PDB file of C-alpha atoms in Angstrom:
ATOM      1  CA  GLU O  26     -86.013 125.420 -13.006  1.00  0.00           C
ATOM      2  CA  ALA O  27     -88.460 123.391 -15.067  1.00  0.00           C
ATOM      3  CA  ALA O  28     -91.584 125.316 -16.020  1.00  0.00           C
ATOM      4  CA  VAL O  29     -94.917 123.515 -16.161  1.00  0.00           C
ATOM      5  CA  THR O  30     -97.966 125.644 -16.883  1.00  0.00           C
ATOM      6  CA  GLN O  31    -101.516 124.465 -16.400  1.00  0.00           C
ATOM      7  CA  SER O  32    -104.697 126.042 -17.703  1.00  0.00           C
ATOM      8  CA  PRO O  33    -107.232 126.868 -16.569  1.00  0.00           C
ATOM      9  CA  ARG O  34    -106.346 127.281 -12.899  1.00  0.00           C
ATOM     10  CA  ASN O  35    -109.964 127.008 -11.856  1.00  0.00           C
ATOM     11  CA  LYS O  36    -112.895 125.436 -13.669  1.00  0.00           C
ATOM     12  CA  VAL O  37    -116.546 124.843 -12.868  1.00  0.00           C
ATOM     13  CA  ALA O  38    -118.212 122.287 -15.121  1.00  0.00           C
ATOM     14  CA  VAL O  39    -121.680 120.807 -15.320  1.00  0.00           C
ATOM     15  CA  THR O  40    -122.345 117.108 -14.914  1.00  0.00           C
ATOM     16  CA  GLY O  41    -122.234 115.390 -18.282  1.00  0.00           C
ATOM     17  CA  GLY O  42    -120.214 118.125 -19.909  1.00  0.00           C
ATOM     18  CA  LYS O  43    -116.822 117.808 -21.555  1.00  0.00           C
ATOM     19  CA  VAL O  44    -113.780 119.241 -19.786  1.00  0.00           C
ATOM     20  CA  THR O  45    -110.269 119.651 -21.152  1.00  0.00           C
ATOM     21  CA  LEU O  46    -107.363 120.476 -18.875  1.00  0.00           C
ATOM     22  CA  SER O  47    -104.218 121.659 -20.594  1.00  0.00           C
ATOM     23  CA  CYS O  48    -100.563 121.435 -19.636  1.00  0.00           C
ATOM     24  CA  ASN O  49     -97.502 122.923 -21.278  1.00  0.00           C
ATOM     25  CA  GLN O  50     -93.855 122.388 -20.345  1.00  0.00           C
ATOM     26  CA  THR O  51     -90.922 124.309 -21.757  1.00  0.00           C
ATOM     27  CA  ASN O  52     -87.992 122.126 -20.733  1.00  0.00           C
ATOM     28  CA  ASN O  53     -88.142 119.454 -23.404  1.00  0.00           C
ATOM     29  CA  HIS O  54     -88.933 116.695 -20.925  1.00  0.00           C
ATOM     30  CA  ASN O  55     -89.923 113.363 -22.420  1.00  0.00           C
ATOM     31  CA  ASN O  56     -92.223 112.249 -19.611  1.00  0.00           C
ATOM     32  CA  MET O  57     -95.432 113.965 -18.581  1.00  0.00           C
ATOM     33  CA  TYR O  58     -98.002 112.993 -15.959  1.00  0.00           C
ATOM     34  CA  TRP O  59    -101.512 113.839 -14.784  1.00  0.00           C
ATOM     35  CA  TYR O  60    -102.367 113.340 -11.106  1.00  0.00           C
ATOM     36  CA  ARG O  61    -105.380 114.185  -9.027  1.00  0.00           C
ATOM     37  CA  GLN O  62    -105.091 115.180  -5.393  1.00  0.00           C
ATOM     38  CA  ASP O  63    -107.795 114.424  -2.863  1.00  0.00           C
ATOM     39  CA  THR O  64    -107.599 114.569   0.920  1.00  0.00           C
ATOM     40  CA  GLY O  65    -106.699 111.157   2.285  1.00  0.00           C
ATOM     41  CA  HIS O  66    -105.594 109.807  -1.082  1.00  0.00           C
ATOM     42  CA  GLY O  67    -102.545 111.882  -1.812  1.00  0.00           C
ATOM     43  CA  LEU O  68    -101.543 112.125  -5.457  1.00  0.00           C
ATOM     44  CA  ARG O  69    -103.026 109.456  -7.688  1.00  0.00           C
ATOM     45  CA  LEU O  70    -101.733 108.862 -11.201  1.00  0.00           C
ATOM     46  CA  ILE O  71    -104.360 109.121 -13.941  1.00  0.00           C
ATOM     47  CA  HIS O  72    -102.368 109.003 -17.190  1.00  0.00           C
ATOM     48  CA  TYR O  73     -98.795 109.498 -18.231  1.00  0.00           C
ATOM     49  CA  SER O  74     -96.774 109.785 -21.407  1.00  0.00           C
ATOM     50  CA  TYR O  75     -93.186 109.104 -22.389  1.00  0.00           C
ATOM     51  CA  GLY O  76     -93.187 111.150 -25.566  1.00  0.00           C
ATOM     52  CA  ALA O  77     -95.251 112.823 -28.242  1.00  0.00           C
ATOM     53  CA  GLY O  78     -98.017 110.555 -29.474  1.00  0.00           C
ATOM     54  CA  SER O  79     -97.863 108.197 -26.475  1.00  0.00           C
ATOM     55  CA  THR O  80    -100.274 107.882 -23.576  1.00  0.00           C
ATOM     56  CA  GLU O  81    -100.344 105.244 -20.864  1.00  0.00           C
ATOM     57  CA  LYS O  82    -102.952 104.444 -18.245  1.00  0.00           C
ATOM     58  CA  GLY O  83    -102.034 105.174 -14.668  1.00  0.00           C
ATOM     59  CA  ASP O  84    -103.673 103.799 -11.550  1.00  0.00           C
ATOM     60  CA  ILE O  85    -107.086 105.515 -11.896  1.00  0.00           C
ATOM     61  CA  PRO O  86    -107.718 106.080 -15.648  1.00  0.00           C
ATOM     62  CA  ASP O  87    -111.466 105.362 -15.738  1.00  0.00           C
ATOM     63  CA  GLY O  88    -113.450 108.387 -16.930  1.00  0.00           C
ATOM     64  CA  TYR O  89    -110.375 110.167 -18.277  1.00  0.00           C
ATOM     65  CA  LYS O  90    -108.578 110.353 -21.599  1.00  0.00           C
ATOM     66  CA  ALA O  91    -105.204 111.890 -22.322  1.00  0.00           C
ATOM     67  CA  SER O  92    -103.613 113.386 -25.396  1.00  0.00           C
ATOM     68  CA  ARG O  93     -99.931 114.184 -26.108  1.00  0.00           C
ATOM     69  CA  PRO O  94     -99.853 115.936 -29.469  1.00  0.00           C
ATOM     70  CA  SER O  95     -96.360 117.342 -28.990  1.00  0.00           C
ATOM     71  CA  GLN O  96     -93.372 117.184 -26.664  1.00  0.00           C
ATOM     72  CA  GLU O  97     -94.593 120.326 -24.883  1.00  0.00           C
ATOM     73  CA  ASN O  98     -98.317 119.665 -24.473  1.00  0.00           C
ATOM     74  CA  PHE O  99    -100.279 117.066 -22.554  1.00  0.00           C
ATOM     75  CA  SER O 100    -104.054 117.328 -22.093  1.00  0.00           C
ATOM     76  CA  LEU O 101    -106.460 115.556 -19.788  1.00  0.00           C
ATOM     77  CA  ILE O 102    -109.981 115.101 -21.148  1.00  0.00           C
ATOM     78  CA  LEU O 103    -113.138 114.328 -19.212  1.00  0.00           C
ATOM     79  CA  GLU O 104    -115.706 113.393 -21.874  1.00  0.00           C
ATOM     80  CA  LEU O 105    -118.630 113.143 -19.446  1.00  0.00           C
ATOM     81  CA  ALA O 106    -117.756 114.928 -16.237  1.00  0.00           C
ATOM     82  CA  THR O 107    -119.216 113.638 -12.971  1.00  0.00           C
ATOM     83  CA  PRO O 108    -119.257 115.179  -9.464  1.00  0.00           C
ATOM     84  CA  SER O 109    -116.831 112.457  -8.301  1.00  0.00           C
ATOM     85  CA  GLN O 110    -114.229 114.057 -10.579  1.00  0.00           C
ATOM     86  CA  THR O 111    -114.251 117.218  -8.489  1.00  0.00           C
ATOM     87  CA  SER O 112    -110.628 117.507  -7.397  1.00  0.00           C
ATOM     88  CA  VAL O 113    -107.353 119.341  -7.823  1.00  0.00           C
ATOM     89  CA  TYR O 114    -105.458 118.138 -10.878  1.00  0.00           C
ATOM     90  CA  PHE O 115    -101.704 118.397 -11.253  1.00  0.00           C
ATOM     91  CA  CYS O 116     -99.627 118.045 -14.364  1.00  0.00           C
ATOM     92  CA  ALA O 117     -95.957 117.145 -14.046  1.00  0.00           C
ATOM     93  CA  SER O 118     -93.014 116.547 -16.331  1.00  0.00           C
ATOM     94  CA  GLY O 119     -89.708 114.752 -16.009  1.00  0.00           C
ATOM     95  CA  ASP O 120     -86.646 113.923 -18.017  1.00  0.00           C
ATOM     96  CA  ALA O 121     -86.283 110.331 -19.149  1.00  0.00           C
ATOM     97  CA  GLN O 122     -82.869 110.120 -17.488  1.00  0.00           C
ATOM     98  CA  SER O 123     -83.895 111.650 -14.189  1.00  0.00           C
ATOM     99  CA  THR O 124     -86.374 110.399 -11.649  1.00  0.00           C
ATOM    100  CA  GLU O 125     -87.432 113.862 -10.437  1.00  0.00           C
ATOM    101  CA  VAL O 126     -90.722 115.278 -11.659  1.00  0.00           C
ATOM    102  CA  PHE O 127     -91.672 118.953 -11.795  1.00  0.00           C
ATOM    103  CA  PHE O 128     -95.233 119.998 -11.058  1.00  0.00           C
ATOM    104  CA  GLY O 129     -97.476 122.765 -12.274  1.00  0.00           C
ATOM    105  CA  LYS O 130     -99.541 124.872  -9.870  1.00  0.00           C
ATOM    106  CA  GLY O 131    -102.646 122.742 -10.291  1.00  0.00           C
ATOM    107  CA  THR O 132    -106.184 123.120 -11.633  1.00  0.00           C
ATOM    108  CA  ARG O 133    -109.118 123.132  -9.240  1.00  0.00           C
ATOM    109  CA  LEU O 134    -112.057 121.464 -10.991  1.00  0.00           C
ATOM    110  CA  THR O 135    -115.563 121.530  -9.568  1.00  0.00           C
ATOM    111  CA  VAL O 136    -118.265 119.480 -11.279  1.00  0.00           C
ATOM    112  CA  VAL O 137    -121.776 120.529 -10.281  1.00  0.00           C
TER     113      VAL O 137
ATOM    114  CA  GLN K  17    -101.578  98.456  -8.512  1.00  0.00           C
ATOM    115  CA  GLN K  18     -98.278  99.622  -7.159  1.00  0.00           C
ATOM    116  CA  LYS K  19     -98.681 101.338  -3.814  1.00  0.00           C
ATOM    117  CA  VAL K  20     -96.716 103.464  -1.425  1.00  0.00           C
ATOM    118  CA  GLN K  21     -98.151 103.654   2.093  1.00  0.00           C
ATOM    119  CA  GLN K  22     -97.235 106.685   4.141  1.00  0.00           C
ATOM    120  CA  SER K  23     -97.516 107.461   7.853  1.00  0.00           C
ATOM    121  CA  PRO K  24     -98.504 109.307   9.929  1.00  0.00           C
ATOM    122  CA  GLU K  25    -101.363 111.214   8.276  1.00  0.00           C
ATOM    123  CA  SER K  26    -100.520 114.325  10.273  1.00  0.00           C
ATOM    124  CA  LEU K  27     -97.840 115.443  12.673  1.00  0.00           C
ATOM    125  CA  SER K  28     -97.443 118.389  15.006  1.00  0.00           C
ATOM    126  CA  VAL K  29     -94.039 119.333  16.432  1.00  0.00           C
ATOM    127  CA  PRO K  30     -92.746 122.384  18.333  1.00  0.00           C
ATOM    128  CA  GLU K  31     -90.288 124.719  16.684  1.00  0.00           C
ATOM    129  CA  GLY K  32     -86.805 123.239  17.029  1.00  0.00           C
ATOM    130  CA  GLY K  33     -88.159 119.694  17.323  1.00  0.00           C
ATOM    131  CA  MET K  34     -87.666 116.609  15.167  1.00  0.00           C
ATOM    132  CA  ALA K  35     -90.241 115.573  12.567  1.00  0.00           C
ATOM    133  CA  SER K  36     -90.224 112.063  11.115  1.00  0.00           C
ATOM    134  CA  PHE K  37     -92.166 110.545   8.232  1.00  0.00           C
ATOM    135  CA  ASN K  38     -92.320 106.966   6.993  1.00  0.00           C
ATOM    136  CA  CYS K  39     -93.180 105.180   3.762  1.00  0.00           C
ATOM    137  CA  THR K  40     -93.434 101.508   2.899  1.00  0.00           C
ATOM    138  CA  SER K  41     -93.726 100.325  -0.674  1.00  0.00           C
ATOM    139  CA  SER K  42     -95.459  97.208  -1.916  1.00  0.00           C
ATOM    140  CA  ASP K  43     -93.304  96.521  -4.938  1.00  0.00           C
ATOM    141  CA  ARG K  44     -89.707  95.321  -4.859  1.00  0.00           C
ATOM    142  CA  ASN K  45     -89.248  96.785  -8.341  1.00  0.00           C
ATOM    143  CA  PHE K  46     -89.187 100.275  -6.859  1.00  0.00           C
ATOM    144  CA  GLN K  47     -85.612 101.492  -7.136  1.00  0.00           C
ATOM    145  CA  TYR K  48     -85.763 105.253  -6.831  1.00  0.00           C
ATOM    146  CA  PHE K  49     -87.295 107.178  -3.956  1.00  0.00           C
ATOM    147  CA  TRP K  50     -87.955 110.876  -3.498  1.00  0.00           C
ATOM    148  CA  TRP K  51     -89.423 113.131  -0.876  1.00  0.00           C
ATOM    149  CA  TYR K  52     -91.579 116.032  -2.053  1.00  0.00           C
ATOM    150  CA  ARG K  53     -92.959 118.996  -0.143  1.00  0.00           C
ATOM    151  CA  GLN K  54     -96.105 120.942  -0.970  1.00  0.00           C
ATOM    152  CA  HIS K  55     -97.005 124.281   0.532  1.00  0.00           C
ATOM    153  CA  SER K  56    -100.595 125.434   0.452  1.00  0.00           C
ATOM    154  CA  GLY K  57    -101.746 126.593  -2.986  1.00  0.00           C
ATOM    155  CA  GLU K  58     -98.684 125.266  -4.786  1.00  0.00           C
ATOM    156  CA  GLY K  59     -97.638 122.141  -6.606  1.00  0.00           C
ATOM    157  CA  PRO K  60     -95.322 119.634  -4.885  1.00  0.00           C
ATOM    158  CA  LYS K  61     -91.590 120.285  -5.197  1.00  0.00           C
ATOM    159  CA  ALA K  62     -88.813 117.763  -4.858  1.00  0.00           C
ATOM    160  CA  LEU K  63     -86.974 117.933  -1.555  1.00  0.00           C
ATOM    161  CA  MET K  64     -84.428 115.145  -1.821  1.00  0.00           C
ATOM    162  CA  SER K  65     -83.795 111.781  -3.403  1.00  0.00           C
ATOM    163  CA  ILE K  66     -82.392 108.534  -2.073  1.00  0.00           C
ATOM    164  CA  PHE K  67     -81.479 105.588  -4.257  1.00  0.00           C
ATOM    165  CA  SER K  68     -79.055 103.557  -2.111  1.00  0.00           C
ATOM    166  CA  ASP K  69     -79.469 101.787   1.207  1.00  0.00           C
ATOM    167  CA  GLY K  70     -78.492 103.849   4.237  1.00  0.00           C
ATOM    168  CA  ASP K  71     -78.715 107.511   5.169  1.00  0.00           C
ATOM    169  CA  LYS K  72     -78.485 110.630   3.050  1.00  0.00           C
ATOM    170  CA  LYS K  73     -78.162 113.992   4.748  1.00  0.00           C
ATOM    171  CA  GLU K  74     -78.845 117.406   3.258  1.00  0.00           C
ATOM    172  CA  GLY K  75     -78.713 120.184   5.821  1.00  0.00           C
ATOM    173  CA  ARG K  76     -81.496 119.668   8.372  1.00  0.00           C
ATOM    174  CA  PHE K  77     -83.010 116.832   6.321  1.00  0.00           C
ATOM    175  CA  THR K  78     -81.984 113.168   6.542  1.00  0.00           C
ATOM    176  CA  ALA K  79     -83.496 110.412   4.411  1.00  0.00           C
ATOM    177  CA  HIS K  80     -83.062 106.725   5.158  1.00  0.00           C
ATOM    178  CA  LEU K  81     -83.653 103.787   2.799  1.00  0.00           C
ATOM    179  CA  ASN K  82     -83.849 100.091   3.545  1.00  0.00           C
ATOM    180  CA  LYS K  83     -84.559  98.237   0.314  1.00  0.00           C
ATOM    181  CA  ALA K  84     -84.812  94.860   2.036  1.00  0.00           C
ATOM    182  CA  SER K  85     -87.810  96.039   4.068  1.00  0.00           C
ATOM    183  CA  LEU K  86     -89.041  98.419   1.336  1.00  0.00           C
ATOM    184  CA  HIS K  87     -88.963 101.246   3.881  1.00  0.00           C
ATOM    185  CA  VAL K  88     -87.955 104.865   3.385  1.00  0.00           C
ATOM    186  CA  SER K  89     -88.078 107.650   5.966  1.00  0.00           C
ATOM    187  CA  LEU K  90     -87.444 111.380   6.244  1.00  0.00           C
ATOM    188  CA  HIS K  91     -86.323 113.220   9.364  1.00  0.00           C
ATOM    189  CA  ILE K  92     -86.257 116.971   9.802  1.00  0.00           C
ATOM    190  CA  ARG K  93     -84.237 118.249  12.738  1.00  0.00           C
ATOM    191  CA  ASP K  94     -84.592 121.745  14.202  1.00  0.00           C
ATOM    192  CA  SER K  95     -88.010 122.082  12.535  1.00  0.00           C
ATOM    193  CA  GLN K  96     -89.080 125.599  11.586  1.00  0.00           C
ATOM    194  CA  PRO K  97     -92.585 127.052  11.078  1.00  0.00           C
ATOM    195  CA  SER K  98     -91.702 127.397   7.381  1.00  0.00           C
ATOM    196  CA  ASP K  99     -91.397 123.583   7.249  1.00  0.00           C
ATOM    197  CA  SER K 100     -95.163 123.352   7.815  1.00  0.00           C
ATOM    198  CA  ALA K 101     -96.440 121.695   4.644  1.00  0.00           C
ATOM    199  CA  LEU K 102     -97.666 118.452   3.113  1.00  0.00           C
ATOM    200  CA  TYR K 103     -94.892 115.885   2.601  1.00  0.00           C
ATOM    201  CA  PHE K 104     -95.046 113.054   0.067  1.00  0.00           C
ATOM    202  CA  CYS K 105     -92.805 110.137  -0.625  1.00  0.00           C
ATOM    203  CA  ALA K 106     -92.574 108.997  -4.239  1.00  0.00           C
ATOM    204  CA  ALA K 107     -91.253 105.833  -5.806  1.00  0.00           C
ATOM    205  CA  ARG K 108     -90.319 104.792  -9.295  1.00  0.00           C
ATOM    206  CA  ALA K 109     -89.407 101.426 -10.717  1.00  0.00           C
ATOM    207  CA  GLY K 110     -87.301 101.102 -13.853  1.00  0.00           C
ATOM    208  CA  GLY K 111     -89.932 102.584 -16.131  1.00  0.00           C
ATOM    209  CA  TYR K 112     -91.569 105.990 -16.322  1.00  0.00           C
ATOM    210  CA  LYS K 113     -94.342 105.592 -13.788  1.00  0.00           C
ATOM    211  CA  VAL K 114     -93.941 107.607 -10.576  1.00  0.00           C
ATOM    212  CA  VAL K 115     -96.192 106.656  -7.644  1.00  0.00           C
ATOM    213  CA  PHE K 116     -96.835 108.883  -4.646  1.00  0.00           C
ATOM    214  CA  GLY K 117     -97.851 108.143  -1.076  1.00  0.00           C
ATOM    215  CA  SER K 118    -100.928 109.646   0.560  1.00  0.00           C
ATOM    216  CA  GLY K 119     -98.982 112.429   2.273  1.00  0.00           C
ATOM    217  CA  THR K 120     -98.218 113.608   5.813  1.00  0.00           C
ATOM    218  CA  ARG K 121     -99.320 117.058   6.941  1.00  0.00           C
ATOM    219  CA  LEU K 122     -96.703 118.685   9.176  1.00  0.00           C
ATOM    220  CA  LEU K 123     -97.481 121.592  11.479  1.00  0.00           C
ATOM    221  CA  VAL K 124     -94.583 123.260  13.262  1.00  0.00           C
ATOM    222  CA  SER K 125     -95.718 125.501  16.106  1.00  0.00           C
ATOM    223  CA  PRO K 126     -93.661 128.540  17.165  1.00  0.00           C
TER     224      PRO K 126
END
């Protein structure tokens, strides 16, 4: 089964600080995704990538940057964290030929 | 913004009962549909896919797709307490973007 590892699993950040969430996948998937999960909103797409060096804006990209330095790694960056970015963040990966995506265990971010 | 609307928000069924979830998409470009399940403290995991009009059955789970009405549903028969979880529908058009619904929380009572 596809392995997607997120770090850290929990993070407390201060308002205005910089936060980097990391994701690593070991199955050579081309596509990677960052979602946030909030009650009542389900999973909302922040950024995605279809290969090393590429990043695309999802449905709610404001306040977030993404970086895909390699096939395996995809980071989500909050340059100036705000309390409204308190959420659970999920990274996922998928093969270009398949439509299934595989999720990590999530990162719980609290911005105080 | 492509959207997938899901209903109901929550559902409670007795053990052995039938649970049903619905999704309606807003974009006729959506071609591929999935149902995902998420247990507490975990990431979502794919349950089953449906790409063609009609029914698809896998054990106790049946998915139904009607592309003309942009409607997809999931039915779980003989529901078990272990089925209690958050269920999401997901849709993808021809590109790489995968969009999820808002989720339905299922509680199966013994």
